[in-house]
PDB file of C-alpha atoms in Angstrom:
ATOM      1  CA  MET R   2      86.457 125.736  83.306  1.00  0.00           C
ATOM      2  CA  ALA R   3      88.521 122.567  83.694  1.00  0.00           C
ATOM      3  CA  PHE R   4      91.345 122.034  81.240  1.00  0.00           C
ATOM      4  CA  ASP R   5      90.750 118.661  79.563  1.00  0.00           C
ATOM      5  CA  PHE R   6      93.814 117.996  77.424  1.00  0.00           C
ATOM      6  CA  SER R   7      92.490 114.636  76.196  1.00  0.00           C
ATOM      7  CA  ALA R   8      89.331 116.285  74.859  1.00  0.00           C
ATOM      8  CA  ILE R   9      91.426 118.950  73.128  1.00  0.00           C
ATOM      9  CA  LEU R  10      93.674 116.311  71.557  1.00  0.00           C
ATOM     10  CA  LEU R  11      90.656 114.330  70.371  1.00  0.00           C
ATOM     11  CA  GLY R  12      89.042 117.452  68.899  1.00  0.00           C
ATOM     12  CA  LEU R  13      92.224 118.465  67.056  1.00  0.00           C
ATOM     13  CA  THR R  14      92.715 114.932  65.741  1.00  0.00           C
ATOM     14  CA  VAL R  15      89.177 114.862  64.325  1.00  0.00           C
ATOM     15  CA  LEU R  16      89.451 118.390  62.898  1.00  0.00           C
ATOM     16  CA  PHE R  17      92.808 117.870  61.168  1.00  0.00           C
ATOM     17  CA  GLY R  18      91.744 114.443  59.949  1.00  0.00           C
ATOM     18  CA  LEU R  19      88.564 115.815  58.373  1.00  0.00           C
ATOM     19  CA  ILE R  20      90.441 118.695  56.708  1.00  0.00           C
ATOM     20  CA  TRP R  21      93.013 116.310  55.271  1.00  0.00           C
ATOM     21  CA  LEU R  22      90.331 113.837  54.118  1.00  0.00           C
ATOM     22  CA  PHE R  23      88.199 116.597  52.532  1.00  0.00           C
ATOM     23  CA  ASP R  24      91.222 117.828  50.594  1.00  0.00           C
ATOM     24  CA  ARG R  25      92.103 114.347  49.355  1.00  0.00           C
ATOM     25  CA  LEU R  26      88.521 113.637  48.244  1.00  0.00           C
ATOM     26  CA  PHE R  27      87.485 116.971  46.725  1.00  0.00           C
ATOM     27  CA  LEU R  28      90.331 119.473  46.308  1.00  0.00           C
ATOM     28  CA  ALA R  29      93.558 117.628  45.513  1.00  0.00           C
ATOM     29  CA  LYS R  30      92.428 116.425  42.075  1.00  0.00           C
ATOM     30  CA  GLY R  31      91.551 119.955  40.905  1.00  0.00           C
ATOM     31  CA  ARG R  32      94.841 121.287  42.276  1.00  0.00           C
ATOM     32  CA  ARG R  33      96.797 118.663  40.316  1.00  0.00           C
ATOM     33  CA  ALA R  34      94.884 119.561  37.135  1.00  0.00           C
ATOM     34  CA  ARG R  35      95.718 123.246  37.566  1.00  0.00           C
ATOM     35  CA  SER R  36      99.366 122.355  38.122  1.00  0.00           C
ATOM     36  CA  GLU R  37      99.475 120.437  34.833  1.00  0.00           C
ATOM     37  CA  ASN R  38      97.766 123.250  32.916  1.00  0.00           C
ATOM     38  CA  LEU R  39      99.998 125.981  34.326  1.00  0.00           C
ATOM     39  CA  GLY R  40     103.175 123.937  34.293  1.00  0.00           C
ATOM     40  CA  GLU R  41     103.961 124.676  37.933  1.00  0.00           C
ATOM     41  CA  GLU R  42     102.984 123.031  41.176  1.00  0.00           C
ATOM     42  CA  GLN R  43     100.090 124.638  43.003  1.00  0.00           C
ATOM     43  CA  PRO R  44     100.662 124.994  46.755  1.00  0.00           C
ATOM     44  CA  GLU R  45      98.271 123.453  49.239  1.00  0.00           C
ATOM     45  CA  PRO R  46      96.057 125.881  51.170  1.00  0.00           C
ATOM     46  CA  TRP R  47      97.646 126.568  54.563  1.00  0.00           C
ATOM     47  CA  PRO R  48      94.892 124.780  56.544  1.00  0.00           C
ATOM     48  CA  VAL R  49      95.493 121.632  54.482  1.00  0.00           C
ATOM     49  CA  ASP R  50      99.265 121.920  54.869  1.00  0.00           C
ATOM     50  CA  TRP R  51      98.937 122.262  58.650  1.00  0.00           C
ATOM     51  CA  ALA R  52      96.439 119.405  58.886  1.00  0.00           C
ATOM     52  CA  ARG R  53      98.612 117.055  56.799  1.00  0.00           C
ATOM     53  CA  SER R  54     101.676 117.831  58.932  1.00  0.00           C
ATOM     54  CA  LEU R  55     100.063 117.791  62.380  1.00  0.00           C
ATOM     55  CA  PHE R  56      97.447 115.052  62.053  1.00  0.00           C
ATOM     56  CA  PRO R  57      99.855 112.068  62.358  1.00  0.00           C
ATOM     57  CA  VAL R  58     101.746 113.677  65.256  1.00  0.00           C
ATOM     58  CA  ILE R  59      98.639 114.511  67.268  1.00  0.00           C
ATOM     59  CA  LEU R  60      97.117 111.090  66.518  1.00  0.00           C
ATOM     60  CA  VAL R  61     100.183 109.297  67.906  1.00  0.00           C
ATOM     61  CA  VAL R  62     100.181 111.497  71.037  1.00  0.00           C
ATOM     62  CA  LEU R  63      96.456 110.868  71.532  1.00  0.00           C
ATOM     63  CA  LEU R  64      96.869 107.094  71.211  1.00  0.00           C
ATOM     64  CA  LEU R  65      99.842 107.001  73.595  1.00  0.00           C
ATOM     65  CA  ARG R  66      98.104 109.148  76.228  1.00  0.00           C
ATOM     66  CA  SER R  67      94.814 107.294  75.908  1.00  0.00           C
ATOM     67  CA  PHE R  68      95.942 103.688  75.778  1.00  0.00           C
ATOM     68  CA  VAL R  69      99.523 103.469  77.105  1.00  0.00           C
ATOM     69  CA  ALA R  70     100.632 106.086  79.662  1.00  0.00           C
ATOM     70  CA  GLU R  71      99.675 109.645  80.550  1.00  0.00           C
ATOM     71  CA  PRO R  72     101.669 112.174  82.596  1.00  0.00           C
ATOM     72  CA  PHE R  73     100.146 113.959  85.577  1.00  0.00           C
ATOM     73  CA  ARG R  74     101.456 116.518  88.062  1.00  0.00           C
ATOM     74  CA  ILE R  75     100.681 116.173  91.791  1.00  0.00           C
ATOM     75  CA  PRO R  76      98.965 119.443  92.861  1.00  0.00           C
ATOM     76  CA  SER R  77      98.502 118.871  96.615  1.00  0.00           C
ATOM     77  CA  GLY R  78      99.986 117.100  99.622  1.00  0.00           C
ATOM     78  CA  SER R  79      97.140 114.625 100.162  1.00  0.00           C
ATOM     79  CA  MET R  80      99.322 111.674  99.074  1.00  0.00           C
ATOM     80  CA  MET R  81     102.384 112.603 101.138  1.00  0.00           C
ATOM     81  CA  PRO R  82     104.787 111.038 101.886  1.00  0.00           C
ATOM     82  CA  THR R  83     104.292 108.721  98.898  1.00  0.00           C
ATOM     83  CA  LEU R  84     103.830 111.605  96.441  1.00  0.00           C
ATOM     84  CA  ASP R  85     104.781 115.212  97.035  1.00  0.00           C
ATOM     85  CA  VAL R  86     103.585 118.494  95.554  1.00  0.00           C
ATOM     86  CA  GLY R  87     105.360 118.984  92.228  1.00  0.00           C
ATOM     87  CA  ASP R  88     105.980 115.292  91.518  1.00  0.00           C
ATOM     88  CA  PHE R  89     105.351 114.388  87.888  1.00  0.00           C
ATOM     89  CA  ILE R  90     104.037 110.856  87.515  1.00  0.00           C
ATOM     90  CA  LEU R  91     103.115 108.418  84.778  1.00  0.00           C
ATOM     91  CA  VAL R  92      99.751 106.657  84.830  1.00  0.00           C
ATOM     92  CA  ASN R  93      99.233 103.292  83.173  1.00  0.00           C
ATOM     93  CA  LYS R  94      96.092 103.690  81.049  1.00  0.00           C
ATOM     94  CA  PHE R  95      95.906  99.969  80.247  1.00  0.00           C
ATOM     95  CA  SER R  96      95.827  98.600  83.825  1.00  0.00           C
ATOM     96  CA  TYR R  97      92.042  98.672  84.217  1.00  0.00           C
ATOM     97  CA  GLY R  98      90.941  98.358  80.589  1.00  0.00           C
ATOM     98  CA  LEU R  99      91.033 100.525  77.489  1.00  0.00           C
ATOM     99  CA  ARG R 100      88.795 103.584  77.597  1.00  0.00           C
ATOM    100  CA  MET R 101      87.562 105.996  74.960  1.00  0.00           C
ATOM    101  CA  PRO R 102      89.606 109.223  74.959  1.00  0.00           C
ATOM    102  CA  ALA R 103      87.816 112.170  76.639  1.00  0.00           C
ATOM    103  CA  PHE R 104      84.545 110.208  77.107  1.00  0.00           C
ATOM    104  CA  ASN R 105      86.172 107.522  79.331  1.00  0.00           C
ATOM    105  CA  ASN R 106      83.814 104.769  78.129  1.00  0.00           C
ATOM    106  CA  LYS R 107      85.414 101.348  78.635  1.00  0.00           C
ATOM    107  CA  LEU R 108      86.223  99.631  75.350  1.00  0.00           C
ATOM    108  CA  LEU R 109      88.065  96.575  76.659  1.00  0.00           C
ATOM    109  CA  GLU R 110      88.222  94.849  80.049  1.00  0.00           C
ATOM    110  CA  ASN R 111      91.672  94.307  81.523  1.00  0.00           C
ATOM    111  CA  GLY R 112      91.501  93.745  85.269  1.00  0.00           C
ATOM    112  CA  GLU R 113      90.243  95.764  88.219  1.00  0.00           C
ATOM    113  CA  PRO R 114      91.958  97.834  90.924  1.00  0.00           C
ATOM    114  CA  ARG R 115      93.516  95.934  93.805  1.00  0.00           C
ATOM    115  CA  ARG R 116      93.527  97.041  97.404  1.00  0.00           C
ATOM    116  CA  GLY R 117      96.553  99.309  97.832  1.00  0.00           C
ATOM    117  CA  ASP R 118      96.763 100.541  94.235  1.00  0.00           C
ATOM    118  CA  VAL R 119      97.396 104.247  93.727  1.00  0.00           C
ATOM    119  CA  VAL R 120      94.831 105.364  91.158  1.00  0.00           C
ATOM    120  CA  VAL R 121      94.003 108.476  89.165  1.00  0.00           C
ATOM    121  CA  PHE R 122      90.302 109.135  88.613  1.00  0.00           C
ATOM    122  CA  ARG R 123      87.874 111.825  87.611  1.00  0.00           C
ATOM    123  CA  PHE R 124      86.518 113.473  90.751  1.00  0.00           C
ATOM    124  CA  PRO R 125      82.887 112.297  91.190  1.00  0.00           C
ATOM    125  CA  GLY R 126      81.702 115.240  93.324  1.00  0.00           C
ATOM    126  CA  TYR R 127      80.732 115.751  96.953  1.00  0.00           C
ATOM    127  CA  LEU R 128      77.742 113.905  98.404  1.00  0.00           C
ATOM    128  CA  CYS R 129      74.928 116.317  99.294  1.00  0.00           C
ATOM    129  CA  LYS R 130      71.198 116.248 100.019  1.00  0.00           C
ATOM    130  CA  ASP R 131      68.986 118.292  97.704  1.00  0.00           C
ATOM    131  CA  ASP R 132      65.724 120.063  98.655  1.00  0.00           C
ATOM    132  CA  GLN R 133      63.772 116.799  98.259  1.00  0.00           C
ATOM    133  CA  GLY R 134      66.168 114.854 100.489  1.00  0.00           C
ATOM    134  CA  ASN R 135      67.764 112.981  97.589  1.00  0.00           C
ATOM    135  CA  THR R 136      71.490 112.257  97.670  1.00  0.00           C
ATOM    136  CA  VAL R 137      73.210 114.035  94.781  1.00  0.00           C
ATOM    137  CA  ARG R 138      76.760 114.750  93.633  1.00  0.00           C
ATOM    138  CA  SER R 139      77.761 118.410  93.815  1.00  0.00           C
ATOM    139  CA  GLY R 140      80.816 120.517  93.108  1.00  0.00           C
ATOM    140  CA  ASP R 141      80.168 122.487  96.327  1.00  0.00           C
ATOM    141  CA  ILE R 142      81.948 120.983  99.337  1.00  0.00           C
ATOM    142  CA  THR R 143      79.630 122.915 101.688  1.00  0.00           C
ATOM    143  CA  CYS R 144      76.506 121.532  99.912  1.00  0.00           C
ATOM    144  CA  GLN R 145      74.881 124.982 100.084  1.00  0.00           C
ATOM    145  CA  ASN R 146      74.364 124.534  96.364  1.00  0.00           C
ATOM    146  CA  PRO R 147      73.731 120.793  95.964  1.00  0.00           C
ATOM    147  CA  HIS R 148      73.330 121.208  92.207  1.00  0.00           C
ATOM    148  CA  ALA R 149      76.656 122.986  91.645  1.00  0.00           C
ATOM    149  CA  PRO R 150      78.442 121.489  88.599  1.00  0.00           C
ATOM    150  CA  VAL R 151      81.170 119.001  89.440  1.00  0.00           C
ATOM    151  CA  PRO R 152      84.482 120.197  87.959  1.00  0.00           C
ATOM    152  CA  GLY R 153      86.168 117.834  85.513  1.00  0.00           C
ATOM    153  CA  GLU R 154      89.282 117.314  87.634  1.00  0.00           C
ATOM    154  CA  ASN R 155      91.632 114.345  87.914  1.00  0.00           C
ATOM    155  CA  TRP R 156      92.382 113.286  91.504  1.00  0.00           C
ATOM    156  CA  ILE R 157      94.797 110.701  92.904  1.00  0.00           C
ATOM    157  CA  LYS R 158      94.279 108.473  95.977  1.00  0.00           C
ATOM    158  CA  ARG R 159      94.967 104.950  97.223  1.00  0.00           C
ATOM    159  CA  VAL R 160      92.374 102.170  96.933  1.00  0.00           C
ATOM    160  CA  ILE R 161      91.333 101.037 100.421  1.00  0.00           C
ATOM    161  CA  GLY R 162      87.981  99.301  99.959  1.00  0.00           C
ATOM    162  CA  LEU R 163      86.837  97.032  97.121  1.00  0.00           C
ATOM    163  CA  PRO R 164      83.217  96.401  96.093  1.00  0.00           C
ATOM    164  CA  GLY R 165      81.474  94.399  98.826  1.00  0.00           C
ATOM    165  CA  ASP R 166      84.043  95.236 101.536  1.00  0.00           C
ATOM    166  CA  ARG R 167      82.948  96.587 104.912  1.00  0.00           C
ATOM    167  CA  ILE R 168      85.060  99.647 105.699  1.00  0.00           C
ATOM    168  CA  GLU R 169      85.196 101.358 109.080  1.00  0.00           C
ATOM    169  CA  THR R 170      87.412 104.187 110.262  1.00  0.00           C
ATOM    170  CA  ARG R 171      87.714 105.232 113.886  1.00  0.00           C
ATOM    171  CA  GLY R 172      89.965 108.261 113.974  1.00  0.00           C
ATOM    172  CA  SER R 173      93.369 107.010 112.832  1.00  0.00           C
ATOM    173  CA  GLU R 174      92.312 103.350 112.895  1.00  0.00           C
ATOM    174  CA  LEU R 175      91.172 101.549 109.743  1.00  0.00           C
ATOM    175  CA  TYR R 176      89.137  98.331 109.686  1.00  0.00           C
ATOM    176  CA  ILE R 177      88.462  96.198 106.620  1.00  0.00           C
ATOM    177  CA  ASN R 178      85.841  93.459 106.941  1.00  0.00           C
ATOM    178  CA  GLY R 179      86.101  93.637 110.721  1.00  0.00           C
ATOM    179  CA  GLU R 180      89.903  93.299 110.822  1.00  0.00           C
ATOM    180  CA  ARG R 181      92.057  96.206 111.930  1.00  0.00           C
ATOM    181  CA  VAL R 182      94.651  97.147 109.303  1.00  0.00           C
ATOM    182  CA  GLY R 183      98.121  96.705 110.778  1.00  0.00           C
ATOM    183  CA  MET R 184     100.714  99.472 110.797  1.00  0.00           C
ATOM    184  CA  ASP R 185     104.190  99.918 112.237  1.00  0.00           C
ATOM    185  CA  GLU R 186     105.460 103.256 113.520  1.00  0.00           C
ATOM    186  CA  ILE R 187     108.471 104.679 111.681  1.00  0.00           C
ATOM    187  CA  GLY R 188     108.934 107.962 113.547  1.00  0.00           C
ATOM    188  CA  PRO R 189     108.302 111.721 113.258  1.00  0.00           C
ATOM    189  CA  TYR R 190     107.919 113.249 109.838  1.00  0.00           C
ATOM    190  CA  LYS R 191     111.061 115.130 108.766  1.00  0.00           C
ATOM    191  CA  GLY R 192     111.011 117.485 105.813  1.00  0.00           C
ATOM    192  CA  ASN R 193     111.895 120.901 104.487  1.00  0.00           C
ATOM    193  CA  MET R 194     110.516 123.807 106.520  1.00  0.00           C
ATOM    194  CA  ASN R 195     110.575 125.938 103.346  1.00  0.00           C
ATOM    195  CA  GLU R 196     107.859 123.724 101.873  1.00  0.00           C
ATOM    196  CA  PRO R 197     104.339 124.607 103.144  1.00  0.00           C
ATOM    197  CA  GLU R 198     103.113 121.000 103.193  1.00  0.00           C
ATOM    198  CA  ASP R 199     106.228 119.793 105.026  1.00  0.00           C
ATOM    199  CA  ARG R 200     105.991 122.658 107.487  1.00  0.00           C
ATOM    200  CA  LEU R 201     102.365 121.812 108.283  1.00  0.00           C
ATOM    201  CA  LEU R 202     103.175 118.168 109.014  1.00  0.00           C
ATOM    202  CA  MET R 203     106.134 119.015 111.229  1.00  0.00           C
ATOM    203  CA  THR R 204     104.325 121.842 113.039  1.00  0.00           C
ATOM    204  CA  TYR R 205     101.488 119.501 114.054  1.00  0.00           C
ATOM    205  CA  GLY R 206     103.774 116.619 115.022  1.00  0.00           C
ATOM    206  CA  SER R 207     102.964 114.216 112.202  1.00  0.00           C
ATOM    207  CA  LYS R 208     104.256 110.652 112.500  1.00  0.00           C
ATOM    208  CA  LEU R 209     104.986 108.166 109.729  1.00  0.00           C
ATOM    209  CA  TYR R 210     103.745 104.586 109.747  1.00  0.00           C
ATOM    210  CA  THR R 211     104.085 101.593 107.451  1.00  0.00           C
ATOM    211  CA  GLU R 212     100.538 100.470 106.643  1.00  0.00           C
ATOM    212  CA  HIS R 213      99.923  96.894 105.488  1.00  0.00           C
ATOM    213  CA  LEU R 214      97.091  96.539 102.982  1.00  0.00           C
ATOM    214  CA  GLY R 215      97.203  92.857 102.110  1.00  0.00           C
ATOM    215  CA  SER R 216     100.376  92.269 100.090  1.00  0.00           C
ATOM    216  CA  ILE R 217     101.068  96.004  99.700  1.00  0.00           C
ATOM    217  CA  SER R 218     102.953  97.904 102.399  1.00  0.00           C
ATOM    218  CA  HIS R 219     103.326 101.649 102.083  1.00  0.00           C
ATOM    219  CA  THR R 220     104.004 104.725 104.202  1.00  0.00           C
ATOM    220  CA  ILE R 221     101.275 106.975 105.572  1.00  0.00           C
ATOM    221  CA  ALA R 222     101.355 110.162 107.652  1.00  0.00           C
ATOM    222  CA  LEU R 223      99.070 110.552 110.688  1.00  0.00           C
ATOM    223  CA  THR R 224      98.547 114.040 112.116  1.00  0.00           C
ATOM    224  CA  PRO R 225      95.691 113.869 114.656  1.00  0.00           C
ATOM    225  CA  ALA R 226      96.620 117.264 116.150  1.00  0.00           C
ATOM    226  CA  TYR R 227      95.868 118.909 112.790  1.00  0.00           C
ATOM    227  CA  ASN R 228      92.566 117.348 111.803  1.00  0.00           C
ATOM    228  CA  MET R 229      90.284 114.377 112.422  1.00  0.00           C
ATOM    229  CA  PRO R 230      88.327 113.457 109.266  1.00  0.00           C
ATOM    230  CA  ASN R 231      84.836 111.988 109.139  1.00  0.00           C
ATOM    231  CA  ASP R 232      84.567 108.389 110.238  1.00  0.00           C
ATOM    232  CA  ILE R 233      83.069 105.686 108.034  1.00  0.00           C
ATOM    233  CA  PRO R 234      80.209 104.863 108.212  1.00  0.00           C
ATOM    234  CA  ASN R 235      78.553 108.266 108.392  1.00  0.00           C
ATOM    235  CA  ALA R 236      75.281 109.847 107.296  1.00  0.00           C
ATOM    236  CA  LEU R 237      76.285 109.814 103.616  1.00  0.00           C
ATOM    237  CA  VAL R 238      78.872 107.035 103.374  1.00  0.00           C
ATOM    238  CA  PRO R 239      77.758 103.492 104.334  1.00  0.00           C
ATOM    239  CA  SER R 240      80.116 100.863 105.678  1.00  0.00           C
ATOM    240  CA  GLU R 241      79.611  98.407 102.798  1.00  0.00           C
ATOM    241  CA  VAL R 242      81.215  99.475  99.524  1.00  0.00           C
ATOM    242  CA  PRO R 243      78.626  99.347  96.682  1.00  0.00           C
ATOM    243  CA  GLN R 244      79.247  97.287  93.579  1.00  0.00           C
ATOM    244  CA  GLY R 245      81.096  99.202  90.872  1.00  0.00           C
ATOM    245  CA  CYS R 246      82.642 101.519  93.470  1.00  0.00           C
ATOM    246  CA  TYR R 247      85.826 101.859  95.528  1.00  0.00           C
ATOM    247  CA  ILE R 248      86.736 103.558  98.799  1.00  0.00           C
ATOM    248  CA  VAL R 249      89.882 105.635  98.298  1.00  0.00           C
ATOM    249  CA  MET R 250      91.989 107.650 100.757  1.00  0.00           C
ATOM    250  CA  GLY R 251      95.109 109.781 100.701  1.00  0.00           C
ATOM    251  CA  ASP R 252      98.312 108.610 102.382  1.00  0.00           C
ATOM    252  CA  ASN R 253      98.398 111.955 104.218  1.00  0.00           C
ATOM    253  CA  ARG R 254      95.520 110.466 106.155  1.00  0.00           C
ATOM    254  CA  MET R 255      94.469 113.500 108.237  1.00  0.00           C
ATOM    255  CA  ASN R 256      94.831 116.021 105.387  1.00  0.00           C
ATOM    256  CA  SER R 257      93.055 114.384 102.471  1.00  0.00           C
ATOM    257  CA  THR R 258      89.610 115.136 101.047  1.00  0.00           C
ATOM    258  CA  ASP R 259      88.664 111.610 100.047  1.00  0.00           C
ATOM    259  CA  SER R 260      85.951 108.943 100.330  1.00  0.00           C
ATOM    260  CA  ARG R 261      85.361 109.821 103.984  1.00  0.00           C
ATOM    261  CA  TRP R 262      83.935 113.126 102.700  1.00  0.00           C
ATOM    262  CA  TRP R 263      82.449 112.334  99.305  1.00  0.00           C
ATOM    263  CA  GLY R 264      81.769 108.603  99.308  1.00  0.00           C
ATOM    264  CA  CYS R 265      82.914 105.874  96.974  1.00  0.00           C
ATOM    265  CA  MET R 266      84.721 106.439  93.702  1.00  0.00           C
ATOM    266  CA  PRO R 267      82.706 104.926  90.798  1.00  0.00           C
ATOM    267  CA  GLU R 268      84.583 102.460  88.603  1.00  0.00           C
ATOM    268  CA  LYS R 269      83.513 104.430  85.516  1.00  0.00           C
ATOM    269  CA  ASN R 270      85.587 107.379  86.798  1.00  0.00           C
ATOM    270  CA  LEU R 271      88.872 105.466  86.760  1.00  0.00           C
ATOM    271  CA  VAL R 272      91.644 106.911  84.592  1.00  0.00           C
ATOM    272  CA  GLY R 273      94.508 104.541  85.377  1.00  0.00           C
ATOM    273  CA  LYS R 274      97.107 103.269  87.829  1.00  0.00           C
ATOM    274  CA  ALA R 275      99.946 105.558  88.936  1.00  0.00           C
ATOM    275  CA  PHE R 276     103.220 103.634  88.634  1.00  0.00           C
ATOM    276  CA  PHE R 277     106.265 105.920  88.221  1.00  0.00           C
ATOM    277  CA  VAL R 278     107.675 109.294  89.339  1.00  0.00           C
ATOM    278  CA  TRP R 279     109.735 110.674  86.466  1.00  0.00           C
ATOM    279  CA  LEU R 280     110.330 114.213  87.747  1.00  0.00           C
ATOM    280  CA  ALA R 281     110.259 115.888  91.186  1.00  0.00           C
ATOM    281  CA  TRP R 282     110.052 119.646  90.634  1.00  0.00           C
ATOM    282  CA  ARG R 283     110.696 121.838  93.671  1.00  0.00           C
ATOM    283  CA  GLY R 284     111.327 125.298  92.181  1.00  0.00           C
ATOM    284  CA  PRO R 285     114.247 127.723  92.391  1.00  0.00           C
ATOM    285  CA  SER R 286     113.945 128.346  96.147  1.00  0.00           C
ATOM    286  CA  ASN R 287     114.344 124.630  96.913  1.00  0.00           C
ATOM    287  CA  GLY R 288     117.078 123.518  94.551  1.00  0.00           C
ATOM    288  CA  TRP R 289     114.837 123.066  91.464  1.00  0.00           C
ATOM    289  CA  PHE R 290     114.646 119.234  91.659  1.00  0.00           C
ATOM    290  CA  ASP R 291     114.537 116.526  94.314  1.00  0.00           C
ATOM    291  CA  ALA R 292     116.791 113.905  92.760  1.00  0.00           C
ATOM    292  CA  GLY R 293     116.094 111.446  95.558  1.00  0.00           C
ATOM    293  CA  ARG R 294     112.412 111.180  94.576  1.00  0.00           C
ATOM    294  CA  MET R 295     112.913 110.911  90.829  1.00  0.00           C
ATOM    295  CA  PHE R 296     112.708 107.672  88.807  1.00  0.00           C
ATOM    296  CA  ARG R 297     110.844 105.814  91.556  1.00  0.00           C
ATOM    297  CA  VAL R 298     108.235 103.105  91.177  1.00  0.00           C
ATOM    298  CA  ILE R 299     105.066 104.033  93.093  1.00  0.00           C
ATOM    299  CA  HIS R 300     103.939 101.521  95.725  1.00  0.00           C
TER     300      HIS R 300
END
């Protein structure tokens, strides 16, 4: 079962708020009367005491995480070299409109993703064909069970295609609306051989490039000797991006399970825009922290 911290926070906020409100409306008056009759203060029941103490704290945390910024930890190398495994990032929850905590319903419009933005979103599921030939979203990457539940996971990728764009990929080449996206070679990837993701890139001769997506330039890793993802368009992913959807890809372009595999990312699944790395955890075998990656703005 997926761990949804926002849903837990919302549930605790409602629970503690109701306990506190019930006490104020129905129990507090009788407790005060007993205190006056007995000449000593009557203690609050422990559930009420806990609710009164924790409700304001949890409410503030919920509001900050839901409407201002939320922390996330990078679990995989699909966004290398921009984001590494163990990076802790902050996500701006206000960039693309205010959304209801846990339910993710949009409450207020406030702009849309731009090409090149690094976004966090709820994974929509893999595109599969069911027994009747209908295209469905499944949690099973093999599509052997097209009706497998889609896990409630948060993923992070870079926005490549906007609604209405024509996106084509031909191996390592990317075309947007018929124009090839420019990139400049930087050189071979150099990392720490003690890190599995670094070791994979170096073993397969990965090279770094600066990719130019409109006004945003960023670094990507290309490793054709390791893997060659599906091209777009394919049997399940059309060239033209549907309205209300975005094509997203990882910066580790040959080692990223992204829109080339599961189609466009629906706008309703957006969580926010990643904008800052506040901690780069590497563990005891690699010096604990990578100070060079900490306190960086994400481009």
